[in-house]
Coordinates of C-alpha atoms and ligand atoms in Angstrom, one line a residue:
M1317 CA 12.0 33.6 -2.5
N1318 CA 8.4 34.7 -3.0
R1319 CA 6.1 34.2 -5.9
T1320 CA 3.1 36.3 -6.8
I1321 CA -0.2 35.6 -8.5
E1322 CA -1.4 39.1 -9.5
S1323 CA -5.0 38.3 -9.8
G1324 CA -7.2 35.2 -9.9
S1325 CA -9.0 32.9 -7.5
V1326 CA -8.3 31.0 -4.3
A1327 CA -8.5 27.9 -6.6
D1328 CA -5.6 29.3 -8.6
A1329 CA -3.5 29.9 -5.5
Y1330 CA -4.3 26.4 -4.2
L1331 CA -3.3 24.6 -7.4
A1332 CA -0.1 26.8 -7.7
L1333 CA 0.8 25.8 -4.2
L1334 CA 0.2 22.1 -4.7
A1335 CA 2.4 22.2 -7.8
D1336 CA 5.1 24.2 -6.0
R1337 CA 5.2 21.7 -3.1
G1338 CA 5.7 18.7 -5.5
I1339 CA 2.3 17.5 -6.3
D1340 CA 2.5 16.1 -9.9
Y1341 CA -1.1 14.8 -10.1
L1342 CA -4.5 15.6 -8.8
F1343 CA -6.4 12.3 -9.0
A1344 CA -10.0 13.6 -9.2
N1345 CA -13.6 12.6 -9.3
A1346 CA -15.4 15.8 -9.9
G1347 CA -18.8 17.3 -9.1
T1348 CA -20.5 20.7 -8.8
D1349 CA -18.1 21.7 -6.0
F1350 CA -15.2 21.5 -8.6
A1351 CA -16.3 24.5 -10.7
P1352 CA -13.6 26.9 -9.5
L1353 CA -10.9 24.2 -9.9
I1354 CA -12.0 23.2 -13.3
E1355 CA -12.0 26.9 -14.3
S1356 CA -8.5 27.3 -12.9
F1357 CA -7.1 24.2 -14.7
A1358 CA -8.5 25.5 -18.0
K1359 CA -7.0 28.9 -17.3
A1360 CA -3.6 27.3 -16.5
A1361 CA -3.7 25.4 -19.7
L1362 CA -3.8 28.7 -21.6
T1363 CA -1.5 30.8 -19.4
G1364 CA 1.1 28.0 -18.7
A1365 CA 0.7 28.5 -15.0
K1366 CA 2.3 25.5 -13.2
V1367 CA -0.4 23.2 -11.7
P1368 CA -0.7 19.5 -11.0
K1369 CA -1.9 17.4 -13.9
P1370 CA -5.6 16.7 -13.4
I1371 CA -6.5 13.0 -13.9
T1372 CA -10.1 11.9 -14.3
V1373 CA -10.6 8.8 -12.2
P1374 CA -14.1 7.4 -12.4
H1375 CA -14.1 5.8 -8.9
E1376 CA -12.8 7.4 -5.7
N1377 CA -11.2 4.2 -4.3
V1378 CA -9.2 3.8 -7.4
A1379 CA -8.0 7.5 -7.0
I1380 CA -6.8 6.9 -3.5
A1381 CA -5.1 3.7 -4.5
M1382 CA -3.4 5.5 -7.4
A1383 CA -2.1 8.2 -5.0
Q1384 CA -0.9 5.3 -2.8
G1385 CA 0.9 3.6 -5.7
Y1386 CA 2.5 6.9 -6.9
Y1387 CA 3.9 7.5 -3.4
L1388 CA 5.3 4.0 -3.2
G1389 CA 6.9 4.5 -6.6
S1390 CA 8.3 8.0 -6.2
G1391 CA 8.5 8.7 -2.4
R1392 CA 6.3 11.8 -3.0
P1393 CA 2.7 12.1 -1.9
Q1394 CA 0.0 13.1 -4.4
A1395 CA -3.4 14.8 -4.1
V1396 CA -6.8 13.3 -4.5
M1397 CA -10.0 15.4 -4.8
V1398 CA -13.5 14.0 -4.6
H1399 CA -17.0 15.3 -4.7
V1400 CA -18.2 16.6 -1.2
N1401 CA -19.6 14.0 1.3
V1402 CA -20.6 11.4 -1.3
G1403 CA -17.2 11.2 -3.0
T1404 CA -15.6 11.1 0.5
A1405 CA -17.8 8.2 1.4
N1406 CA -16.8 6.3 -1.7
A1407 CA -13.1 6.7 -1.0
L1408 CA -13.2 5.4 2.6
A1409 CA -11.9 1.8 2.0
G1410 CA -8.9 3.1 0.1
L1411 CA -8.3 5.7 2.8
I1412 CA -8.4 3.0 5.5
N1413 CA -5.6 1.1 3.8
A1414 CA -3.4 4.2 3.3
W1415 CA -3.9 5.1 6.9
R1416 CA -2.9 1.7 8.3
A1417 CA 0.1 1.5 5.9
N1418 CA 1.3 5.0 6.9
I1419 CA 1.1 6.2 3.3
P1420 CA 0.7 10.0 2.9
V1421 CA -2.1 11.2 0.7
L1422 CA -3.4 14.7 0.4
F1423 CA -7.0 13.7 0.3
S1424 CA -9.5 16.6 -0.3
A1425 CA -13.1 17.1 -1.1
G1426 CA -15.3 20.0 -2.0
R1427 CA -17.9 21.3 0.4
T1428 CA -21.3 22.0 -0.9
P1429 CA -21.9 25.7 -1.2
F1430 CA -23.7 27.2 1.9
T1431 CA -24.8 30.7 0.7
E1432 CA -28.4 30.7 -0.5
L1433 CA -28.6 34.2 -1.8
G1434 CA -25.7 36.6 -1.1
G1435 CA -24.4 37.6 -4.5
I1436 CA -21.3 35.5 -3.8
L1437 CA -19.6 33.7 -6.7
G1438 CA -20.1 29.9 -6.2
E1439 CA -23.2 30.1 -4.0
R1440 CA -25.9 27.5 -4.1
S1441 CA -27.3 27.0 -7.6
G1442 CA -28.8 23.5 -7.5
E1443 CA -31.0 21.2 -5.4
I1444 CA -28.1 19.0 -4.3
H1445 CA -26.5 22.0 -2.6
W1446 CA -29.0 21.5 0.2
T1447 CA -29.0 17.7 0.3
Q1448 CA -25.2 17.3 0.3
E1449 CA -24.7 19.6 3.3
M1450 CA -23.4 17.8 6.4
R1451 CA -23.3 18.8 10.0
D1452 CA -19.6 17.7 10.0
Q1453 CA -18.3 16.3 6.7
R1454 CA -14.8 15.8 8.2
A1455 CA -16.3 13.5 10.8
I1456 CA -16.6 10.8 8.1
V1457 CA -12.9 10.4 7.8
R1458 CA -11.6 11.7 11.1
E1459 CA -10.6 8.2 12.3
F1460 CA -8.5 7.6 9.2
V1461 CA -6.4 10.7 8.9
K1462 CA -3.7 12.4 10.8
W1463 CA -5.2 15.9 10.4
D1464 CA -8.4 17.4 8.9
Y1465 CA -9.1 21.0 8.1
E1466 CA -11.6 23.1 6.2
L1467 CA -10.1 26.0 4.2
P1468 CA -11.9 29.1 5.5
N1469 CA -10.5 31.7 3.1
G1470 CA -7.6 32.5 0.8
A1471 CA -5.5 34.2 3.4
V1472 CA -4.5 30.9 5.0
V1473 CA -4.2 28.7 1.9
E1474 CA -0.4 28.6 2.0
N1475 CA -0.3 27.7 5.7
A1476 CA -3.0 25.1 5.2
V1477 CA -1.2 23.4 2.3
D1478 CA 2.1 23.5 4.1
R1479 CA 0.5 22.1 7.3
A1480 CA -1.0 19.3 5.3
F1481 CA 2.5 18.4 3.9
N1482 CA 4.2 18.7 7.3
L1483 CA 1.7 16.4 9.0
M1484 CA 1.4 13.8 6.3
L1485 CA 5.2 13.5 5.9
S1486 CA 6.2 13.6 9.5
E1487 CA 6.7 10.1 11.0
P1488 CA 4.6 8.0 11.3
R1489 CA 3.3 9.2 8.0
G1490 CA -0.3 9.0 6.9
P1491 CA -3.1 10.6 4.9
V1492 CA -4.6 14.1 5.7
Y1493 CA -8.0 15.5 4.6
M1494 CA -8.9 19.1 3.6
T1495 CA -12.4 20.3 2.6
L1496 CA -12.6 23.2 0.2
P1497 CA -16.0 25.0 0.1
R1498 CA -17.0 26.2 -3.3
E1499 CA -17.4 29.9 -2.3
V1500 CA -13.9 29.8 -0.8
L1501 CA -12.3 28.4 -3.9
A1502 CA -14.1 30.8 -6.1
A1503 CA -13.2 33.9 -4.0
P1504 CA -11.0 36.4 -5.9
I1505 CA -7.4 37.1 -4.9
E1506 CA -5.1 40.1 -5.7
N1507 CA -1.3 40.1 -5.4
F1508 CA -1.3 36.7 -3.7
R1509 CA 2.3 36.0 -2.4
Y1510 CA 3.7 32.7 -1.3
A1511 CA 7.1 31.4 -0.4
S1512 CA 8.8 29.1 -2.9
P1513 CA 10.2 26.8 -1.7
S1514 CA 8.1 26.4 1.4
R1515 CA 9.3 27.9 4.6
H1516 CA 7.5 25.3 6.7
A1517 CA 10.0 22.4 7.1
T1518 CA 8.7 19.0 8.0
A1519 CA 9.9 17.7 11.3
S1520 CA 12.9 15.3 11.0
P1521 CA 12.2 11.6 11.5
P1522 CA 12.8 10.0 14.9
H1523 CA 16.2 8.5 15.5
P1524 CA 16.8 6.0 18.2
D1525 CA 17.9 6.5 21.8
P1526 CA 21.5 5.4 22.0
G1527 CA 21.0 3.8 25.4
A1528 CA 18.2 1.7 24.1
I1529 CA 20.3 0.6 21.2
D1530 CA 23.0 -0.5 23.5
R1531 CA 20.6 -2.5 25.6
A1532 CA 19.2 -4.2 22.4
A1533 CA 22.7 -4.9 21.2
A1534 CA 23.7 -6.4 24.5
A1535 CA 20.7 -8.8 24.5
L1536 CA 21.4 -9.8 20.9
A1537 CA 25.1 -10.4 21.6
K1538 CA 24.2 -12.9 24.3
A1539 CA 21.4 -14.7 22.3
E1540 CA 21.8 -18.2 21.0
N1541 CA 18.8 -18.2 18.7
P1542 CA 18.0 -14.6 17.8
L1543 CA 15.4 -13.8 15.2
I1544 CA 14.2 -10.7 13.3
V1545 CA 10.6 -10.5 12.3
T1546 CA 9.2 -7.8 10.0
S1547 CA 6.3 -7.3 7.6
S1548 CA 6.3 -3.6 6.6
L1549 CA 10.0 -2.8 6.5
G1550 CA 11.1 -1.7 3.0
R1551 CA 8.9 1.3 2.4
G1552 CA 11.8 3.7 2.8
P1553 CA 14.6 3.7 0.2
G1554 CA 17.5 2.6 2.4
D1555 CA 15.6 0.2 4.7
A1556 CA 16.5 -3.1 3.0
A1557 CA 20.2 -2.2 2.9
A1558 CA 20.1 -1.4 6.6
L1559 CA 18.5 -4.7 7.4
A1560 CA 20.9 -6.6 5.2
R1561 CA 23.9 -5.1 7.0
L1562 CA 22.5 -5.9 10.5
A1563 CA 21.4 -9.4 9.6
D1564 CA 24.6 -10.2 7.9
S1565 CA 27.1 -8.9 10.4
F1566 CA 25.7 -10.9 13.3
A1567 CA 24.1 -13.8 11.5
L1568 CA 20.5 -12.8 12.5
P1569 CA 17.9 -14.8 10.6
V1570 CA 15.1 -12.6 9.1
I1571 CA 11.5 -13.8 8.6
Q1572 CA 9.2 -11.5 6.7
R1573 CA 5.7 -12.4 7.9
K1574 CA 3.0 -11.2 5.5
P1575 CA 5.5 -9.3 3.4
R1576 CA 4.4 -5.8 2.3
Y1577 CA 7.6 -4.7 0.6
V1578 CA 11.0 -6.1 -0.2
A1579 CA 12.5 -5.9 3.3
L1580 CA 15.6 -8.1 2.5
P1581 CA 16.5 -9.5 -0.9
T1582 CA 15.3 -13.1 -1.0
D1583 CA 18.8 -14.2 -2.1
H1584 CA 20.4 -12.8 1.0
P1585 CA 21.8 -15.6 3.2
M1586 CA 19.8 -14.4 6.2
H1587 CA 16.5 -14.4 4.4
L1588 CA 14.7 -17.4 6.0
G1589 CA 11.3 -17.1 4.4
F1590 CA 7.9 -15.9 5.3
N1591 CA 6.7 -18.0 8.2
N1592 CA 8.1 -17.5 11.7
D1593 CA 6.0 -20.2 13.4
P1594 CA 8.7 -22.9 13.2
W1595 CA 11.2 -20.5 14.7
L1596 CA 9.3 -19.3 17.8
D1597 CA 9.9 -22.2 20.1
A1598 CA 13.7 -21.9 20.0
A1599 CA 14.0 -18.1 19.8
D1600 CA 15.5 -16.4 22.9
V1601 CA 15.6 -12.8 21.5
I1602 CA 13.2 -11.6 18.9
V1603 CA 13.5 -8.2 17.2
V1604 CA 10.2 -7.1 15.8
V1605 CA 10.8 -4.4 13.2
E1606 CA 7.9 -2.4 11.6
C1607 CA 5.5 -5.2 12.2
D1608 CA 2.0 -4.7 13.7
V1609 CA 1.2 -8.4 14.2
P1610 CA 4.4 -10.4 14.6
W1611 CA 2.5 -13.7 15.4
I1612 CA -1.0 -14.8 16.2
P1613 CA -1.0 -15.5 20.0
K1614 CA -3.8 -18.0 19.7
K1615 CA -1.9 -20.0 17.1
K1616 CA 1.8 -19.8 18.0
A1617 CA 3.7 -17.5 20.3
P1618 CA 7.4 -17.3 21.5
K1619 CA 8.2 -19.0 24.7
P1620 CA 7.5 -16.9 27.8
D1621 CA 11.2 -16.2 28.7
C1622 CA 12.0 -15.0 25.1
K1623 CA 13.1 -11.4 25.2
I1624 CA 11.1 -9.2 22.8
I1625 CA 12.4 -6.0 21.3
H1626 CA 10.2 -3.7 19.1
I1627 CA 11.6 -1.2 16.6
G1628 CA 9.5 1.2 14.6
A1629 CA 8.7 4.8 13.8
D1630 CA 5.7 4.2 16.0
P1631 CA 6.4 1.0 17.9
N1632 CA 3.3 1.5 20.1
F1633 CA 1.1 1.5 17.0
E1634 CA -0.8 4.3 18.7
K1635 CA -3.8 4.1 16.5
Y1636 CA -4.5 0.4 17.4
P1637 CA -7.0 0.4 20.3
L1638 CA -5.6 -2.8 21.9
R1639 CA -2.3 -4.5 21.1
G1640 CA -0.8 -6.7 23.7
F1641 CA 2.5 -8.2 22.4
T1642 CA 5.1 -8.4 25.1
A1643 CA 7.7 -5.6 24.8
D1644 CA 10.8 -6.0 27.0
L1645 CA 12.3 -3.1 25.1
S1646 CA 10.6 -0.8 22.6
I1647 CA 12.7 1.6 20.4
T1648 CA 11.2 4.5 18.6
G1649 CA 13.1 5.2 15.4
V1650 CA 12.7 5.0 11.6
P1651 CA 14.0 1.6 10.5
G1652 CA 16.9 2.7 8.3
A1653 CA 18.6 4.8 11.0
T1654 CA 17.7 2.5 13.8
L1655 CA 19.0 -0.7 12.2
H1656 CA 22.2 1.0 11.2
A1657 CA 22.7 2.1 14.8
L1658 CA 22.0 -1.4 16.0
A1659 CA 24.4 -2.9 13.5
S1660 CA 27.2 -0.5 14.6
A1661 CA 26.6 -1.3 18.2
L1662 CA 26.6 -5.1 17.5
E1663 CA 29.7 -4.9 15.2
A1664 CA 31.6 -3.5 18.2
L1665 CA 30.6 -6.6 20.2
A1666 CA 31.1 -9.1 17.4
P1667 CA 34.7 -10.1 18.1
S1668 CA 33.9 -11.5 21.5
A1669 CA 31.0 -13.5 20.0
A1670 CA 32.8 -14.6 16.8
A1671 CA 32.6 -18.4 17.5
R1672 CA 28.9 -18.3 18.2
I1673 CA 28.2 -16.1 15.2
G1674 CA 30.2 -18.5 13.0
A1675 CA 28.4 -21.6 14.3
R1676 CA 25.0 -19.9 13.8
R1677 CA 25.8 -18.8 10.3
A1678 CA 26.6 -22.4 9.4
R1679 CA 23.4 -23.7 11.0
L1680 CA 21.3 -21.1 9.2
A1681 CA 22.9 -21.9 5.9
E1682 CA 21.9 -25.5 6.2
R1683 CA 18.4 -24.7 7.3
R1684 CA 18.0 -22.2 4.5
A1685 CA 19.2 -24.7 1.9
T1686 CA 16.6 -27.2 3.2
Q1687 CA 13.9 -24.6 3.1
R1688 CA 14.7 -23.6 -0.5
E1689 CA 14.7 -27.3 -1.5
R1690 CA 11.3 -27.6 0.0
W1691 CA 10.0 -24.6 -1.9
K1692 CA 11.4 -26.0 -5.2
G1693 CA 9.7 -29.3 -4.4
E1694 CA 6.4 -27.5 -3.8
L1695 CA 6.7 -25.8 -7.2
A1696 CA 7.6 -29.0 -9.0
K1697 CA 4.4 -30.5 -7.6
A1698 CA 2.4 -27.4 -8.5
K1699 CA 3.7 -27.2 -12.0
D1700 CA 1.2 -29.5 -13.8
A1701 CA -1.7 -29.3 -11.3
S1702 CA -5.2 -29.0 -12.6
P1703 CA -6.8 -26.7 -11.9
I1704 CA -3.8 -24.4 -12.1
H1705 CA -1.9 -24.0 -8.8
P1706 CA -1.2 -20.4 -7.6
A1707 CA 2.5 -21.3 -7.1
W1708 CA 2.8 -22.1 -10.8
I1709 CA 1.2 -18.7 -11.8
T1710 CA 3.7 -17.0 -9.4
H1711 CA 6.6 -18.8 -10.9
C1712 CA 5.6 -18.1 -14.5
L1713 CA 5.2 -14.4 -13.8
D1714 CA 8.5 -14.3 -12.1
Q1715 CA 10.2 -15.8 -15.2
V1716 CA 9.2 -12.7 -17.2
R1717 CA 9.3 -10.0 -14.5
G1718 CA 13.0 -9.5 -14.6
S1719 CA 14.8 -8.1 -11.5
D1720 CA 13.3 -4.7 -12.1
G1721 CA 9.7 -5.5 -12.8
I1722 CA 7.2 -4.6 -10.1
L1723 CA 4.6 -7.1 -8.8
V1724 CA 1.6 -6.0 -6.8
K1725 CA 0.0 -8.7 -4.7
E1726 CA -3.6 -8.7 -3.9
S1727 CA -3.9 -12.3 -4.7
P1728 CA -2.7 -15.8 -3.5
V1729 CA 0.7 -15.2 -5.1
T1730 CA 3.3 -17.3 -3.3
P1731 CA 6.3 -15.1 -2.4
E1732 CA 8.4 -18.3 -1.9
H1733 CA 8.5 -18.7 -5.7
M1734 CA 9.7 -15.2 -6.6
A1735 CA 13.3 -13.9 -6.8
L1736 CA 12.7 -10.6 -5.0
T1737 CA 16.2 -9.3 -5.1
K1738 CA 15.6 -5.6 -5.6
P1739 CA 13.9 -3.2 -3.1
G1740 CA 10.8 -1.5 -4.6
T1741 CA 9.7 -4.4 -6.7
F1742 CA 7.0 -6.0 -4.5
F1743 CA 4.0 -4.4 -2.9
S1744 CA 1.2 -5.9 -0.8
V1745 CA -0.2 -2.9 0.9
G1746 CA -3.9 -3.5 1.8
A1747 CA -2.8 -2.8 5.3
G1748 CA -6.3 -1.8 6.5
G1749 CA -7.8 -5.0 5.2
A1750 CA -10.0 -3.3 2.6
L1751 CA -9.9 -5.2 -0.6
G1752 CA -9.9 -3.4 -3.9
W1753 CA -6.6 -1.5 -3.7
G1754 CA -4.5 -3.5 -6.2
L1755 CA -5.6 -2.2 -9.6
G1756 CA -5.3 1.5 -8.6
T1757 CA -2.0 1.0 -6.7
A1758 CA -0.5 -0.7 -9.8
L1759 CA -1.6 2.3 -11.9
G1760 CA 0.0 4.7 -9.5
L1761 CA 3.2 2.7 -9.6
K1762 CA 3.2 2.8 -13.4
A1763 CA 2.5 6.5 -13.4
A1764 CA 5.5 7.0 -11.1
Q1765 CA 7.8 4.7 -13.0
P1766 CA 6.5 4.5 -16.6
D1767 CA 9.5 2.6 -17.9
R1768 CA 9.0 -0.3 -15.6
L1769 CA 6.8 -3.4 -16.1
V1770 CA 4.0 -3.4 -13.5
I1771 CA 2.2 -6.7 -12.9
C1772 CA -0.9 -6.5 -10.8
T1773 CA -2.0 -9.8 -9.3
V1774 CA -5.5 -9.9 -7.9
G1775 CA -7.9 -12.6 -6.6
D1776 CA -11.2 -12.7 -8.5
G1777 CA -12.8 -11.1 -5.4
A1778 CA -10.1 -8.4 -5.2
Y1779 CA -10.5 -7.7 -8.9
M1780 CA -14.2 -7.0 -8.5
F1781 CA -13.7 -4.9 -5.4
G1782 CA -11.1 -2.9 -7.3
N1783 CA -13.6 -1.1 -9.6
P1784 CA -12.1 -2.8 -12.6
I1785 CA -13.8 -0.7 -15.4
P1786 CA -12.7 2.6 -13.9
A1787 CA -9.2 1.3 -13.4
H1788 CA -8.9 -0.1 -16.9
Y1789 CA -10.3 3.1 -18.2
V1790 CA -7.6 5.2 -16.5
S1791 CA -4.9 2.8 -17.7
R1792 CA -6.0 3.4 -21.3
A1793 CA -6.8 7.2 -21.0
E1794 CA -3.5 8.0 -19.4
K1795 CA -1.4 5.4 -21.3
W1796 CA -0.3 3.6 -18.3
P1797 CA -0.4 0.0 -19.5
T1798 CA -0.2 -2.7 -16.8
L1799 CA -0.5 -6.5 -16.8
T1800 CA -3.4 -7.6 -14.6
V1801 CA -3.5 -11.3 -13.6
V1802 CA -6.7 -12.5 -12.0
F1803 CA -6.2 -15.6 -9.8
N1804 CA -9.7 -16.8 -10.5
N1805 CA -10.5 -19.6 -8.0
E1806 CA -14.2 -18.8 -8.4
M1807 CA -14.6 -18.0 -4.8
W1808 CA -13.7 -15.9 -1.8
G1809 CA -11.1 -18.4 -0.7
A1810 CA -10.1 -16.5 2.4
V1811 CA -13.7 -16.5 3.6
K1812 CA -13.9 -20.3 3.1
R1813 CA -10.5 -20.8 4.9
N1814 CA -11.6 -18.7 7.9
T1815 CA -15.0 -20.4 8.3
R1816 CA -13.2 -23.8 8.4
E1817 CA -10.8 -22.5 11.0
V1818 CA -13.6 -21.5 13.3
Y1819 CA -15.8 -24.5 12.6
P1820 CA -13.4 -27.2 11.3
D1821 CA -16.1 -29.9 11.4
G1822 CA -19.1 -27.7 11.1
Y1823 CA -22.1 -27.7 8.8
A1824 CA -20.4 -25.3 6.4
A1825 CA -17.3 -27.4 6.1
K1826 CA -19.4 -30.6 5.6
S1827 CA -21.6 -28.9 3.0
N1828 CA -18.5 -28.6 0.7
Q1829 CA -20.2 -25.6 -0.9
E1830 CA -20.2 -23.0 1.9
P1831 CA -22.8 -20.3 1.5
L1832 CA -21.7 -16.7 0.8
T1833 CA -18.3 -18.0 -0.4
Y1834 CA -18.5 -19.3 -4.0
F1835 CA -18.9 -17.4 -7.2
D1836 CA -20.8 -18.6 -10.2
K1837 CA -18.4 -20.3 -12.7
D1838 CA -17.7 -19.2 -16.2
V1839 CA -17.2 -15.5 -15.5
H1840 CA -15.2 -13.9 -18.3
F1841 CA -13.1 -11.1 -16.6
E1842 CA -10.9 -11.2 -19.8
K1843 CA -13.8 -9.4 -21.6
A1844 CA -13.9 -6.6 -19.0
V1845 CA -10.5 -5.2 -20.3
E1846 CA -11.8 -5.3 -23.8
V1847 CA -14.2 -2.5 -23.2
V1848 CA -11.3 -0.1 -23.4
G1849 CA -9.4 -2.0 -26.1
G1850 CA -7.2 -4.1 -23.8
H1851 CA -5.9 -7.5 -24.5
G1852 CA -7.7 -10.2 -22.5
E1853 CA -7.3 -14.0 -22.3
R1854 CA -8.7 -16.8 -20.3
V1855 CA -6.3 -19.5 -19.2
E1856 CA -7.4 -22.9 -17.9
K1857 CA -4.5 -25.2 -18.3
A1858 CA -1.0 -24.9 -16.7
E1859 CA 0.9 -25.6 -19.9
Q1860 CA -0.9 -22.8 -21.7
L1861 CA 0.1 -20.2 -19.1
P1862 CA 3.7 -19.3 -20.3
A1863 CA 2.6 -18.6 -23.8
A1864 CA -0.4 -16.6 -22.7
I1865 CA 1.9 -14.5 -20.5
E1866 CA 4.2 -13.9 -23.5
R1867 CA 1.3 -12.6 -25.5
A1868 CA 0.1 -10.4 -22.7
M1869 CA 3.6 -9.0 -22.2
K1870 CA 3.9 -8.2 -25.9
A1871 CA 0.6 -6.3 -25.7
V1872 CA 1.9 -4.3 -22.6
S1873 CA 5.2 -3.5 -24.2
G1874 CA 3.3 -2.3 -27.2
G1875 CA 1.3 0.1 -25.0
T1876 CA -1.8 -2.0 -24.6
Q1877 CA -2.9 -3.1 -21.1
A1878 CA -3.6 -6.8 -20.7
L1879 CA -5.5 -9.1 -18.4
L1880 CA -5.2 -12.8 -17.9
N1881 CA -8.1 -14.5 -16.3
V1882 CA -6.4 -17.6 -14.9
I1883 CA -8.8 -20.3 -13.6
C1884 CA -7.0 -21.7 -10.6
Q1885 CA -7.3 -23.8 -7.4
G1886 CA -8.8 -22.4 -4.3
P1887 CA -8.0 -23.4 -0.7
Ligands
LIG623 C1 -13.8 -4.2 1.3 C2 -13.8 -5.6 1.8 N1 -14.9 -6.4 1.9 C3 -14.8 -7.6 2.3 C4 -13.6 -8.1 2.8 C5 -13.6 -9.5 3.4 N2 -12.7 -10.4 2.7 C6 -11.5 -10.7 3.1 S1 -10.7 -11.8 2.0 C7 -12.0 -11.9 1.0 C8 -12.0 -12.8 -0.2 C9 -11.0 -12.4 -1.2 O1 -11.3 -13.1 -2.4 P1 -10.3 -13.2 -3.6 O2 -9.7 -11.8 -3.9 O3 -11.0 -13.9 -4.6 O4 -9.1 -14.0 -3.0 P2 -9.1 -15.6 -2.5 O5 -9.3 -15.5 -1.0 O6 -10.1 -16.3 -3.3 O7 -7.7 -16.0 -2.8 C10 -13.1 -11.1 1.5 C11 -14.4 -11.0 0.9 C12 -12.5 -7.3 2.8 N3 -11.3 -7.7 3.2 N4 -12.6 -6.0 2.3
LIG624 MG1 -10.9 -15.9 -5.1

């Protein structure tokens, strides 16, 4: 059917279209380019026109991270709008992460008005309208988006919005960018008609080639020591169930390297942990599923005659300039459908391999039991450590999280010490390597699932990268209380670890106080949350942690965000 806006502005049409296409929120950081949109929001508040809810987000990277979190919590992309070139520049680190994680975000920015004197509504009215003009504003983001477009007029606004949706939602998914010049947004419209729902369907996701599935099944059926390696499986709703079926039916051990999501419940008999190094020497067939870096060739690689099969919506990782992992077979297909197809093909071959599968299942059960005992031992050792050990923080948080609570990891949390039994409860999505995504992503998850507990764990470095005051501000203003836990090792531990890897016996290692690595001690992050009335505590002793978490949880369930600044060990 069609809907009509009898009279108004292009901004009215744009916002109506966003709402109609399922955008709940416009996470925004406004400037002079926003005037027509602000006018339109105010008008909608009076007329009741359906528009996204505008959310004031005082830093652009937080806004992108919020859209990312909302998508992960709801499966629906959201819109972000920032101020011209400068807001775009501030959002880049967040955008780089969304791009590498294939997370759709409708990212948009105004364009400074270009008309100097034409009697056009919205034309240049301040000094910055000259200084913020760019030769090519979209060039700033072009490497990090699937599509970019400048809205030229109101006649194409429906096509432009639908195209943005089609391209960010088609596989492999990712962010898109639209620029919206002020004069264009302010332009009047009469009898503006648009289709509702959209008549521009998004292309269906890629399903695997049956011939390739048969070849993969044949290789796996013959394998003695097969292995599945993944890191990013679990973003889609049925992914974990598909992997569980495949792994179970043929006794295929799964290692989730650098886990981003719950790919397989950790209590599944085929969940064999998070480190594939000890498995690579024996493996004769490895299936790499949604995993950009299945191992680090310099450190540990499979043996040369091991057969390697890649599976993914984009198994070539087209946007990576160079990626040289061996691929004897590479299957394009979204993981859910592809793993089910592979499971069906393997189930047909299972009877002839029953003895081998049974023996492998028994071997894996033993190995798994030993592994879990080791994890328990590590935790027992960590329990009373001073300074506090990250494994102990992880364990204490897991005790209160419940099976439904969500944990965001931008910290040294140890996944070995969590019971991750439910898909959609664990997110570690700084896929582009840009720190500072955790706080905003936690807020987006909370906005999408307000009834669930959201725990955001961050390193002290990650916390400061995350624009903490803007994030705490939004949490309070929108009533999205989260529990932030800062793993405060008073350093950039990862930088220290990496320097020692490159120069194990170098000057830096011997100095025991590497330059550019340590923070000053005695930094009271717990006070930062107090500026918006949050509950903050500093924790220095292992035995104090459970009670501090209790108090913080109580604050959060009462609607007040909380932050624990936990002084802990570094590497
Ligand atoms: C935007 C950005 N700047 C710099 C880096 C480089 N970097 C990678 S890890 C890291 C340190 C992280 O420190 P913290 O969050 O405290 O965690 P820790 O390593 O101490 O556990 C830095 C600075 C980065 N990844 N992203
Ligand atoms: Mg640190």
